[in-house]
Coordinates of C-alpha atoms and ligand atoms in Angstrom, one line a residue:
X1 CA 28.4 -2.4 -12.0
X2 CA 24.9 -4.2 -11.7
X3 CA 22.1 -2.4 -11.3
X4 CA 19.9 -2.6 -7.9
X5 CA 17.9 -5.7 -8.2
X6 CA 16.5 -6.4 -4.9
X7 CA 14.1 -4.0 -2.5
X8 CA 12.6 -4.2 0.4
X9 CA 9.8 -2.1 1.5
X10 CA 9.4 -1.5 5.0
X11 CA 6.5 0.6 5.4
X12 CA 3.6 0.8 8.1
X13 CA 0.9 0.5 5.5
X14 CA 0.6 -1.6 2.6
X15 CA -2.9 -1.7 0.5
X16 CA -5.0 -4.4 1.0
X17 CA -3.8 -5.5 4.2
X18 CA -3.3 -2.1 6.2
X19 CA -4.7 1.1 4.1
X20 CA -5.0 4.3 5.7
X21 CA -4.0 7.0 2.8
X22 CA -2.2 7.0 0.0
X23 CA 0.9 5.6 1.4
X24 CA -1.0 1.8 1.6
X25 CA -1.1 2.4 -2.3
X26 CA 2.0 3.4 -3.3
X27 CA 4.0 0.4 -1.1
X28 CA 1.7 -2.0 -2.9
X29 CA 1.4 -0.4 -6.3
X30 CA 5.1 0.4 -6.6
X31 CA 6.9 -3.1 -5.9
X32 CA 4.0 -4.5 -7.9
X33 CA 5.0 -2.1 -10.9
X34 CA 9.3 -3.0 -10.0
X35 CA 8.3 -6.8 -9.9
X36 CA 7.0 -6.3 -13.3
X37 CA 10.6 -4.1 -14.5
X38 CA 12.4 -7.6 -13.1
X39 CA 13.2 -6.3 -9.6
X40 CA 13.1 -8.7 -7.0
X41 CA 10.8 -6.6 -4.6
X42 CA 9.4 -7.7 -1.1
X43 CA 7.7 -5.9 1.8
X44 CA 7.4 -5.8 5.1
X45 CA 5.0 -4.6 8.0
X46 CA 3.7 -5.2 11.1
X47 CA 0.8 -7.9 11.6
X48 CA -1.8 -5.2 13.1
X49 CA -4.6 -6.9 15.0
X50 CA -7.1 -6.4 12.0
X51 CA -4.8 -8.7 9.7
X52 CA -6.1 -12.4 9.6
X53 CA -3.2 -14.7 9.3
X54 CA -4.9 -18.4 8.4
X55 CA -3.9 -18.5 4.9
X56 CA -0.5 -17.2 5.1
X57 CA 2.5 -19.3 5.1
X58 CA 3.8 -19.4 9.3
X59 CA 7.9 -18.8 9.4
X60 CA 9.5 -22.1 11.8
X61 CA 12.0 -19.9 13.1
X62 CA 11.0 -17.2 15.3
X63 CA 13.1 -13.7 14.5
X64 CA 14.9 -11.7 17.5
X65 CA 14.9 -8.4 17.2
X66 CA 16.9 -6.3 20.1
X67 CA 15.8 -2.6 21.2
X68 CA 16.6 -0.9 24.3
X69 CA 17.5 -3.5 26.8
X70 CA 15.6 -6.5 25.8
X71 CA 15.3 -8.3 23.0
X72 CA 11.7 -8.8 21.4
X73 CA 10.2 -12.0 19.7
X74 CA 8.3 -12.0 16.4
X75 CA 6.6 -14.4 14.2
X76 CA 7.1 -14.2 10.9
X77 CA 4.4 -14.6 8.5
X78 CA 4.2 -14.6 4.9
X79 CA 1.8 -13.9 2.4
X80 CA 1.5 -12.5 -1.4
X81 CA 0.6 -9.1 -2.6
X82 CA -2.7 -9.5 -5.0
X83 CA -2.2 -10.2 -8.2
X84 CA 1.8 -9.7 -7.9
X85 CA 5.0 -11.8 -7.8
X86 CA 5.8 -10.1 -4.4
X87 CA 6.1 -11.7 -1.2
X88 CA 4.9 -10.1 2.1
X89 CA 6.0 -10.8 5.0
X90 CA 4.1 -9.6 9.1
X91 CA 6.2 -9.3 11.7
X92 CA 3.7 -10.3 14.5
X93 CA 3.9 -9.4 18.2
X94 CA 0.6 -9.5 20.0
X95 CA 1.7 -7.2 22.7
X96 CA 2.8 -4.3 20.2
X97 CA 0.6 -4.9 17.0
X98 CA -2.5 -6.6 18.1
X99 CA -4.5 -3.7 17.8
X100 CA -7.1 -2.4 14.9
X101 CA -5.6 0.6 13.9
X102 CA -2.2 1.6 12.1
X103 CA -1.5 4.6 13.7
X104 CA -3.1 6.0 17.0
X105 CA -6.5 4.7 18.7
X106 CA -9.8 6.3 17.3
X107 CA -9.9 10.1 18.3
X108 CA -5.9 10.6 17.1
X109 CA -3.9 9.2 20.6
X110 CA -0.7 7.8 19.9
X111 CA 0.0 4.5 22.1
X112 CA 2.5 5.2 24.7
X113 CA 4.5 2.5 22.7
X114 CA 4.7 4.3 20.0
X115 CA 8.5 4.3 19.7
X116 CA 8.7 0.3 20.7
X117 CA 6.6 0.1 17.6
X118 CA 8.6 2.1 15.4
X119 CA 12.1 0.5 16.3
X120 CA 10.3 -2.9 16.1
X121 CA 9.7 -2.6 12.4
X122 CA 13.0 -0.8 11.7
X123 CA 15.2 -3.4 13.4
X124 CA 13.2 -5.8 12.4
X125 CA 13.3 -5.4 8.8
X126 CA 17.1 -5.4 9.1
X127 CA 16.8 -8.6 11.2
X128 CA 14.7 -10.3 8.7
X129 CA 16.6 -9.9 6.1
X130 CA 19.8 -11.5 7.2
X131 CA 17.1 -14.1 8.9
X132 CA 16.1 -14.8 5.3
X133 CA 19.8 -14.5 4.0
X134 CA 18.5 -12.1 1.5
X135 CA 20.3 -9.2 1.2
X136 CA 18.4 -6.2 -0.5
X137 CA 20.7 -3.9 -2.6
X138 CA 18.3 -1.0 -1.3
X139 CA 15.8 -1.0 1.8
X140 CA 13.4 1.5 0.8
X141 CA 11.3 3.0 4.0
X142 CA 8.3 4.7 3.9
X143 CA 7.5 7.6 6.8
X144 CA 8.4 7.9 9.9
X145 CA 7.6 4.4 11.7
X146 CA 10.2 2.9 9.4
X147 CA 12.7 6.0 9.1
X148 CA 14.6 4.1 11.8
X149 CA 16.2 1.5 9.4
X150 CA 18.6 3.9 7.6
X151 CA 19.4 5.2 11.1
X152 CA 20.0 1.5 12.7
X153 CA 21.8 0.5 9.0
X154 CA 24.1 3.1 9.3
X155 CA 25.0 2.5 14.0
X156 CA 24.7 -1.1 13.8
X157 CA 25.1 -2.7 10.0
X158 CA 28.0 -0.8 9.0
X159 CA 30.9 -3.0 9.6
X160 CA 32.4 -5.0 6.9
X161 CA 31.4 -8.0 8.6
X162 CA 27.7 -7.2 8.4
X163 CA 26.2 -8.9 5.6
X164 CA 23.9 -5.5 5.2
X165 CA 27.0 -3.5 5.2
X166 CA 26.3 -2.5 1.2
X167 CA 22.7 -2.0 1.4
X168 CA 21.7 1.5 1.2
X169 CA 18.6 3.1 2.3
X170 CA 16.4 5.5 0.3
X171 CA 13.2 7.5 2.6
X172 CA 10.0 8.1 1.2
X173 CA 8.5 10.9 2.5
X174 CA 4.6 10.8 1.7
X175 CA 3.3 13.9 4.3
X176 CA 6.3 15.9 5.9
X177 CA 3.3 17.0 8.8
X178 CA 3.9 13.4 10.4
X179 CA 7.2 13.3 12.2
X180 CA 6.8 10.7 14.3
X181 CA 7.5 13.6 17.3
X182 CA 7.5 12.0 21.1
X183 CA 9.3 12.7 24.3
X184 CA 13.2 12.3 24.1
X185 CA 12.8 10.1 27.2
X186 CA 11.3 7.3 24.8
X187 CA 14.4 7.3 23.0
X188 CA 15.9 4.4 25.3
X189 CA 13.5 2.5 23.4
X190 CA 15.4 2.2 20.4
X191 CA 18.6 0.6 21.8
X192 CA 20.6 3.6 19.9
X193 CA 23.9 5.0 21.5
X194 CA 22.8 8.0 23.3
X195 CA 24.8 10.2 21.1
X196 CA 22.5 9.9 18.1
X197 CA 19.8 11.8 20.0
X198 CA 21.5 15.4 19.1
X199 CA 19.6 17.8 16.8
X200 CA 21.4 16.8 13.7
X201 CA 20.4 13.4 14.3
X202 CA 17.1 12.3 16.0
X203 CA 16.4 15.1 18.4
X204 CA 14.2 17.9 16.9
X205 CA 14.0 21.2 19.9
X206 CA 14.4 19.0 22.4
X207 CA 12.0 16.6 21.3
X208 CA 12.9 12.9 19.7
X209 CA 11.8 13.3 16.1
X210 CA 11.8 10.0 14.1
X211 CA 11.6 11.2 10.2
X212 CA 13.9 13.6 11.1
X213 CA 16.7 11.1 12.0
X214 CA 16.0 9.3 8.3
X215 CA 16.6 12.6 6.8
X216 CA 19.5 12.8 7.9
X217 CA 20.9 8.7 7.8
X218 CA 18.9 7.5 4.4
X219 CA 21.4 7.8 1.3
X220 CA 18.9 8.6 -0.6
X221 CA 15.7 11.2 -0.4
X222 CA 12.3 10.9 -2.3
X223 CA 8.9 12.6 -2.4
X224 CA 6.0 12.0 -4.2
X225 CA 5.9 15.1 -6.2
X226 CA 8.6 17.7 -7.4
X227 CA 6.9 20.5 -6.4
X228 CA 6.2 18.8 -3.1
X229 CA 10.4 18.4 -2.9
X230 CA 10.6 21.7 -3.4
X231 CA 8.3 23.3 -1.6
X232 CA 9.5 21.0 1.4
X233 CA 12.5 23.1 1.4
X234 CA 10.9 26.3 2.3
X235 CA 10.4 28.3 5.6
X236 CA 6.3 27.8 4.9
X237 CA 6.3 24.4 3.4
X238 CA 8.9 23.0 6.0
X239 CA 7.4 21.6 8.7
X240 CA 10.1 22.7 11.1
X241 CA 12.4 20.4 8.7
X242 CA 13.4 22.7 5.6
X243 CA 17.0 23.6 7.1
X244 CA 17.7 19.5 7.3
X245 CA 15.5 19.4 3.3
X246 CA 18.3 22.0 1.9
X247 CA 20.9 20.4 4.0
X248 CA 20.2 16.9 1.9
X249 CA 18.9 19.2 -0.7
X250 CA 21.3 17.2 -3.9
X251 CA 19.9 13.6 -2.0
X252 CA 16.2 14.5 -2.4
X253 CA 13.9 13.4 -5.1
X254 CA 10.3 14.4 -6.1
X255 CA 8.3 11.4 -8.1
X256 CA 4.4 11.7 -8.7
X257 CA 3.0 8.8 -7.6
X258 CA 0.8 6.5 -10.0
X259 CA -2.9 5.8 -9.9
X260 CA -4.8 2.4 -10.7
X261 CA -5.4 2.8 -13.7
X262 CA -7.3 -0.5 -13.7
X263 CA -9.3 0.1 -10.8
X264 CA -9.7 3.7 -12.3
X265 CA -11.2 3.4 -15.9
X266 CA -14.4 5.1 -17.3
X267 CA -14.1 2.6 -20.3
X268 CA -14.3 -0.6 -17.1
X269 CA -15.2 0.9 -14.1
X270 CA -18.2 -1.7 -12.4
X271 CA -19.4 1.0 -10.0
X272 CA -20.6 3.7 -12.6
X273 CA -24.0 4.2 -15.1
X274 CA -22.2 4.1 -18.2
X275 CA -19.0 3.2 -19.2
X276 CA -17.4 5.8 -21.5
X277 CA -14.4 7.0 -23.0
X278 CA -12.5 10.3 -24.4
X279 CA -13.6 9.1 -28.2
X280 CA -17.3 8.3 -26.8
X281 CA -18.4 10.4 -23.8
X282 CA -22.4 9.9 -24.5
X283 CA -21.6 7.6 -21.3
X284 CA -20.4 10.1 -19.1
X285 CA -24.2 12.3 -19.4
X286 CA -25.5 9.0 -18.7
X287 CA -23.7 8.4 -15.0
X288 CA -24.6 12.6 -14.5
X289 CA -28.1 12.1 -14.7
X290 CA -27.9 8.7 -12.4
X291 CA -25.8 10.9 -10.1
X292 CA -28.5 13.5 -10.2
X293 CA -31.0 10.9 -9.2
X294 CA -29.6 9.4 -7.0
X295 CA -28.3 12.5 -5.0
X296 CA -32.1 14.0 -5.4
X297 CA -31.0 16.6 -7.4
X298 CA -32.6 18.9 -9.8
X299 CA -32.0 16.6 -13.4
X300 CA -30.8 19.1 -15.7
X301 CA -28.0 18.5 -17.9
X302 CA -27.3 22.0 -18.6
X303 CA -25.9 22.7 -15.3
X304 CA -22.9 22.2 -13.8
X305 CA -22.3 19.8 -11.3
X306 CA -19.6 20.1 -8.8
X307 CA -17.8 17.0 -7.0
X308 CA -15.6 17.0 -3.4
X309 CA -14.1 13.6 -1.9
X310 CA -12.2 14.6 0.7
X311 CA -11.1 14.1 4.6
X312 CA -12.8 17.0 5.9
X313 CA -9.7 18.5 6.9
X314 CA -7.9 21.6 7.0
X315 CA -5.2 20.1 4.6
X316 CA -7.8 19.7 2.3
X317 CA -9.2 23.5 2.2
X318 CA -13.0 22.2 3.0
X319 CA -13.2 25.0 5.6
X320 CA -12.6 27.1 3.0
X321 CA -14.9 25.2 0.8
X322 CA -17.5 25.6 3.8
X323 CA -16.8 29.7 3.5
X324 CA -17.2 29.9 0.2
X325 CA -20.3 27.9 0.0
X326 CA -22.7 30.3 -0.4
X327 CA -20.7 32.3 -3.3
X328 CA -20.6 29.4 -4.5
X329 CA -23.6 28.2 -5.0
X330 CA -25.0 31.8 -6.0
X331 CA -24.3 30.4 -9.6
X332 CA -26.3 27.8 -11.0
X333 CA -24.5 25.3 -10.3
X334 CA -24.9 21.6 -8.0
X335 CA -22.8 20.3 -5.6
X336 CA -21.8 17.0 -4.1
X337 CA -19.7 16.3 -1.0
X338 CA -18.4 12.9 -0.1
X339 CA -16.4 13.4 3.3
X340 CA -15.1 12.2 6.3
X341 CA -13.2 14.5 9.0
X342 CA -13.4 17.2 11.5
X343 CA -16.8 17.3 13.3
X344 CA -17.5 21.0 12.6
X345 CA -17.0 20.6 9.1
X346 CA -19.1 17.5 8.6
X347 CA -21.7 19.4 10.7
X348 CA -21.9 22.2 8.5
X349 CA -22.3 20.4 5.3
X350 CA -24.8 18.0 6.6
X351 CA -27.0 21.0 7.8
X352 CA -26.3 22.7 4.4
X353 CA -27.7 19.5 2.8
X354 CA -30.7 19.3 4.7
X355 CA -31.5 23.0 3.7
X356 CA -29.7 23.0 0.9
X357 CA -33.0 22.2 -1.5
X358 CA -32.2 20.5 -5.2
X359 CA -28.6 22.0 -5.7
X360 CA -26.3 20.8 -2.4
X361 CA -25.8 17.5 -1.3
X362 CA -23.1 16.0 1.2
X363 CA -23.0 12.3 2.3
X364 CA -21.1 11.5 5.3
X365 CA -18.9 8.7 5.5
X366 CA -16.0 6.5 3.3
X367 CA -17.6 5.2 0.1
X368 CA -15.3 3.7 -2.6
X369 CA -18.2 3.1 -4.9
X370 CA -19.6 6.7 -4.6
X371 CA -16.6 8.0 -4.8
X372 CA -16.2 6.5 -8.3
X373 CA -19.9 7.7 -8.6
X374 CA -19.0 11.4 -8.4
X375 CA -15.5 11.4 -10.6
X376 CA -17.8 9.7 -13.2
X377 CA -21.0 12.0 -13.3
X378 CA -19.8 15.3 -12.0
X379 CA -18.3 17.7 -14.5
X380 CA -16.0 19.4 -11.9
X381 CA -14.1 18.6 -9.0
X382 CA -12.9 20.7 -6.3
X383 CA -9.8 20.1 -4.6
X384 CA -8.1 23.3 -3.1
X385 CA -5.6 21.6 -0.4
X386 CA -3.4 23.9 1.4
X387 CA -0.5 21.8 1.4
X388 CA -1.0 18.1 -0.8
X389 CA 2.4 16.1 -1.4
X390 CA 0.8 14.5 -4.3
X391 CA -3.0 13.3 -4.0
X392 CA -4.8 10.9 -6.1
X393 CA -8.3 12.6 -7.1
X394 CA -7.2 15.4 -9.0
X395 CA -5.8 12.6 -11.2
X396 CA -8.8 9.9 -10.8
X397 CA -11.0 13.0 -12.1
X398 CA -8.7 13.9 -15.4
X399 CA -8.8 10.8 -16.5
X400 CA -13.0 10.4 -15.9
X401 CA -13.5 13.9 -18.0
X402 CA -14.1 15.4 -14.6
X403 CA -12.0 18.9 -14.3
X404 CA -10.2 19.6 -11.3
X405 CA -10.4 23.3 -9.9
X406 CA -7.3 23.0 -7.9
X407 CA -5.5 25.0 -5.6
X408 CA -1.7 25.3 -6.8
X409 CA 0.1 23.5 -4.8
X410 CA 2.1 20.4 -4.6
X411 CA 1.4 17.5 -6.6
X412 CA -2.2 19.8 -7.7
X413 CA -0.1 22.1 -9.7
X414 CA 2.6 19.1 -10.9
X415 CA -0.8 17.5 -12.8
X416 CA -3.3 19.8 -13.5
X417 CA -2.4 22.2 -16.3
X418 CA -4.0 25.3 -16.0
X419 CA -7.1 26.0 -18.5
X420 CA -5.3 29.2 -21.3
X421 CA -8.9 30.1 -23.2
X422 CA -6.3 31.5 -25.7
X423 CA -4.9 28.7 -27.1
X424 CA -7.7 26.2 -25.7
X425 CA -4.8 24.2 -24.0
X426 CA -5.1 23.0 -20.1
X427 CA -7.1 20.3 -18.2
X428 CA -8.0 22.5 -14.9
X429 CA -8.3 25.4 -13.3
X430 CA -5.8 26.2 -11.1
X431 CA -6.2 29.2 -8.1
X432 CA -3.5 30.5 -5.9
X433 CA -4.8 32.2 -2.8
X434 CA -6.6 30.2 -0.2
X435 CA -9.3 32.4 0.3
X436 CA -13.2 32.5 -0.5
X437 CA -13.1 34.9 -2.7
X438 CA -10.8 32.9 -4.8
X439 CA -12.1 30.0 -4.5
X440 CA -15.8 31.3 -5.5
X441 CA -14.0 33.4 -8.2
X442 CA -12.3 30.4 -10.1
X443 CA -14.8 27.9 -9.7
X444 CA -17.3 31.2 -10.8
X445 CA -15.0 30.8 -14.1
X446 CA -14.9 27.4 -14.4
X447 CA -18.6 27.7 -14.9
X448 CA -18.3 29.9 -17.4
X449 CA -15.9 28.2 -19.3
X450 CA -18.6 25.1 -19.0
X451 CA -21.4 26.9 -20.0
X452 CA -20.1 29.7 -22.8
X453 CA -17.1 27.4 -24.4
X454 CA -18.4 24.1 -25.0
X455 CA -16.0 23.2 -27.4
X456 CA -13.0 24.3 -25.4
X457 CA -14.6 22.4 -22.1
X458 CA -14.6 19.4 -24.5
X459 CA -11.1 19.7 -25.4
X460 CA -9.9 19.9 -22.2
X461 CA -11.9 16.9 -21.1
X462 CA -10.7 15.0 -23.4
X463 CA -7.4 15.9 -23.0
X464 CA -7.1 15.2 -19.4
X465 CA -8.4 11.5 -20.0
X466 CA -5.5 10.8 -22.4
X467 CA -3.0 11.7 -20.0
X468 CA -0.6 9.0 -19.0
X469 CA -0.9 8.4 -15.1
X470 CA 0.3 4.6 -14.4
X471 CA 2.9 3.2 -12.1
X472 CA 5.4 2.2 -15.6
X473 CA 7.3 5.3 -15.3
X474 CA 7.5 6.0 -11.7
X475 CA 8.7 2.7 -11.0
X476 CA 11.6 3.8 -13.6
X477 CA 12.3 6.9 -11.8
X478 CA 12.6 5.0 -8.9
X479 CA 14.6 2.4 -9.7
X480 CA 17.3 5.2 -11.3
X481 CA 17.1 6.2 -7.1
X482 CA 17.9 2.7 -6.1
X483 CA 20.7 2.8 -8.8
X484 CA 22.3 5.9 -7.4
X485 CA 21.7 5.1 -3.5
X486 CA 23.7 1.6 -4.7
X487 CA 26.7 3.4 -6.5
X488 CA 27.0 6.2 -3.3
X489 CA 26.5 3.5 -0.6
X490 CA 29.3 1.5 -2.5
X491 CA 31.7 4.6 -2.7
X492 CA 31.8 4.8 -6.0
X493 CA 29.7 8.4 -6.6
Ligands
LIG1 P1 -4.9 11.7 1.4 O1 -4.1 10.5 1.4 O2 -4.2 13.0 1.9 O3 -6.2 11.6 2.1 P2 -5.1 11.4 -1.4 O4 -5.8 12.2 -2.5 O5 -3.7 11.1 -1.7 O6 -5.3 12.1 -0.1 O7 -5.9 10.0 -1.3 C1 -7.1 9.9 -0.7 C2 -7.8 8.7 -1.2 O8 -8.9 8.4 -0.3 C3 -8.4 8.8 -2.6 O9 -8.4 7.6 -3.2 C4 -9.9 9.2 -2.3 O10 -10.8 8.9 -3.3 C5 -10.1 8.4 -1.0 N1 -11.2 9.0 -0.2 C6 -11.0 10.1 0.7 N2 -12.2 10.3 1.3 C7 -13.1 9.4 0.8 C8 -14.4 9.2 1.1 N3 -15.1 9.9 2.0 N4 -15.0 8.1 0.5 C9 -14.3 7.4 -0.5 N5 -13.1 7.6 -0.7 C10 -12.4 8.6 -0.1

């Protein structure tokens, strides 16, 4: 039996065109890494408003795409992901997509077209494939504005006479706390028989629940970490959805995503001081002291310097961070936030910077070339998320020589290996409980490892920048998915 050799992505976010989080990475960095394995991988998303579409190649035929009582017109457009042998293709409708963001308006309100949106893609994906007359072995959905497909492959695709009846469906989930949760009166939007809202399908307490119905119709399950899977599973880690997570327990997969390790690279990286590597880190004291200056802190290489980039979230632990502060800093240490989020938090670092002399500084705001700033001159960095399905700067700072203190959770405790002064072995420092104390107490020994073991913070450093975080064997693991989706959607597992 042939191996899957065609994908499609359908997936609200795909990095450069749409980029919220980590999701608009992965569903550009993952077909780019399949296209390279010999898969024939496409994408598709909605045009959103903030998407120009003059160079892009303009479909002739426009694509129908029913929902509930009506049937809705799209362009098609088509386009190329960067540097990749993957085609991209908008499905453009002023009236639903012709707005900046991805998800809800500025200030976190969800359009009251929410689920038109959602079932637009879904269906649409489905419709553009046999529009295209290419049929993908596998459509692989990302989230919950695309976790209708499996659900409409599996009402409306299923008859032999479908040309999608083979193609199975594999759901990505990249945060279980977005459901995609609206009133069960929106339902009629989808064009679903009525039966499918029930709570082993799409309704969740009463409520229509999106992810939740791909949970239960994809053929295949993934995450983006294994400890993410199973902690997903659980009571506390659930969401609301761990009974439906045990129920598709033997379907659900956890794979660490991949960083850029192009874009990532002490050895190439345009944005830093000094380029450096793990044989040659006189480079990395180089970008500490620029970082120093440029922050207006004390410049001392014997101390310690701390690093956050972060959403200012609860997710994150930065109001634990903000507790902590002050035990914090009551070792010599510096400290540098870069952060975005909840205005109380930002508040109380930005007052703590203005007061905060030569040893705290927090800029507000997204920076990209900061951000590589801090991975590359701080010596920590602090990341103690309450829940993280896989995140991306605990691994950005391993392989800059930049030790995570991590909270031990998720995709954290998958790729940070916990410092053991015994055997010298580790490239963090993990904690457990989300408290200040904690927090204060294991970034407390983090300092000390820095500042009494020298040789043994060298090790680790250099350890943790010869780790292997690339796309290569990811895209592996996830083609081994498509393979068994394939054979189960075929009857033959
Ligand atoms: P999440 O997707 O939950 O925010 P991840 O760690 O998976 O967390 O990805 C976050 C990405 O966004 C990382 O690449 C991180 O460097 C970047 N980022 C977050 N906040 C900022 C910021 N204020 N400035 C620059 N980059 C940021």
């Amino acid at each position: 039996m042939a191996k899957p050799r065609s994908v499609l992505f359908v997936t609200p976010e795909c990095a450069p065109f749409a980029h919220v989080g980590g999701l608009g990475d992965v569903a550009a960095a993952l077909p780019a890494a399949l296209a390279r394995e010999g898969v024939d991988a496409r994408i598709v998303l909605p045009r959103y408003g903030s998407i120009p579409t003059t160079a892009m190649k303009r479909h002739r035929e426009p694509l129908g795409i029913p929902l509930g009582g009506r049937e809705a017109w799209s362009a098609v457009f088509e386009s190329k992901l960067p540097g990749a042998d993957v085609p991209v293709y908008f499905l453009d409708h002023m009236a639903l997509f012709g707005r900046d963001y991805v998800y809800a308006a500025p200030g976190g309100v969800f359009p009251r077209d929410a689920v038109t949106r959602a079932a637009f893609l879904s269906r649409g994906a489905l419709q553009l494939s046999k529009h295209l007359g290419w049929i993908p072995d596998v459509v692989h959905v990302h989230d919950w504005p695309a976790a209708l497909a499996p659900v409409y492959l599996n009402a409306l695709e299923s008859d032999s006479a479908s040309p999608l009846a083979r193609t199975a469906s594999v759901l990505t989930i990249h945060n279980l706390a977005h459901q995609g949760i609206f009133a069960p009166e929106s339902f009629r939007e989808t064009g679903l028989s009525p039966d499918l809202l029930r709570e082993d399908g799409l309704a969740h307490r009463g409520r229509l629940d999106l992810l939740q119905g791909g949970l239960y119709g994809a053929t295949m399950l993934t995450t983006v970490s294994p400890r993410y899977a199973s902690e997903i599973r659980t009571f506390e880690g659930g969401e609301g959805l761990d009974h439906v997570l045990r129920f598709r327990g033997a379907d659900l997969v956890g794979i660490l995503n991949g960083i850029d390790d192009r874009a990532w690279n002490p050895a190439t990286d345009p944005f830093i001081a000094a380029r450096y590597d793990a044989r040659a880190l006189a480079g990395k004291a180089a970008c500490k002291t620029a970082l120093q200056r440029e922050m207006r802190l004390a410049q001392r290489t014997d101390v310690p310097l701390v690093g956050i980039v972060t959403r200012l979230t609860a997710q994150k632990g930065s109001d634990v961070v903000a507790r902590a502060l002050d035990r914090i800093l009551a070792e010599d240490v510096q400290m540098v936030v870069l952060g975005s989020g909840e205005v109380d938090l930002e508040e109380f670092f930005r007052v703590r910077s203005l007061l905060g002399g030569d040893r705290f500084r927090m800029v507000r705001g997204y920076d990209e070339a900061l951000s590589h700033r801090i991975e590359a001159g701080a010596d920590l960095f602090l990341m103690p998320s309450r829940f993280e399905p896989c995140g991306l700067n605990q691994m950005y700072s391993q392989r800059y020589g930049t030790l995570p203190v991590v909270r031990a959770t998720g995709g954290l405790d998958d790729t940070v290996e916990q410092c053991d002064e015994r055997t010298g072995e580790g490239t963090g420092f993990k904690l457990w409980d989300l408290t200040p104390d904690s927090l204060a107490a294991t970034v407390a020994w983090a300092v000390r490892v820095y500042r009494d073991e020298p040789a043994l913070f060298r090790a680790m450093q250099r350890r943790a920048m010869q780790k292997e975080f690339g796309w290569e064997k990811a895209a592996q693991r996830y083609a081994e998915v498509y393979d068994w989706a394939a054979l189960r959607k075929r009857g033959s597992r």
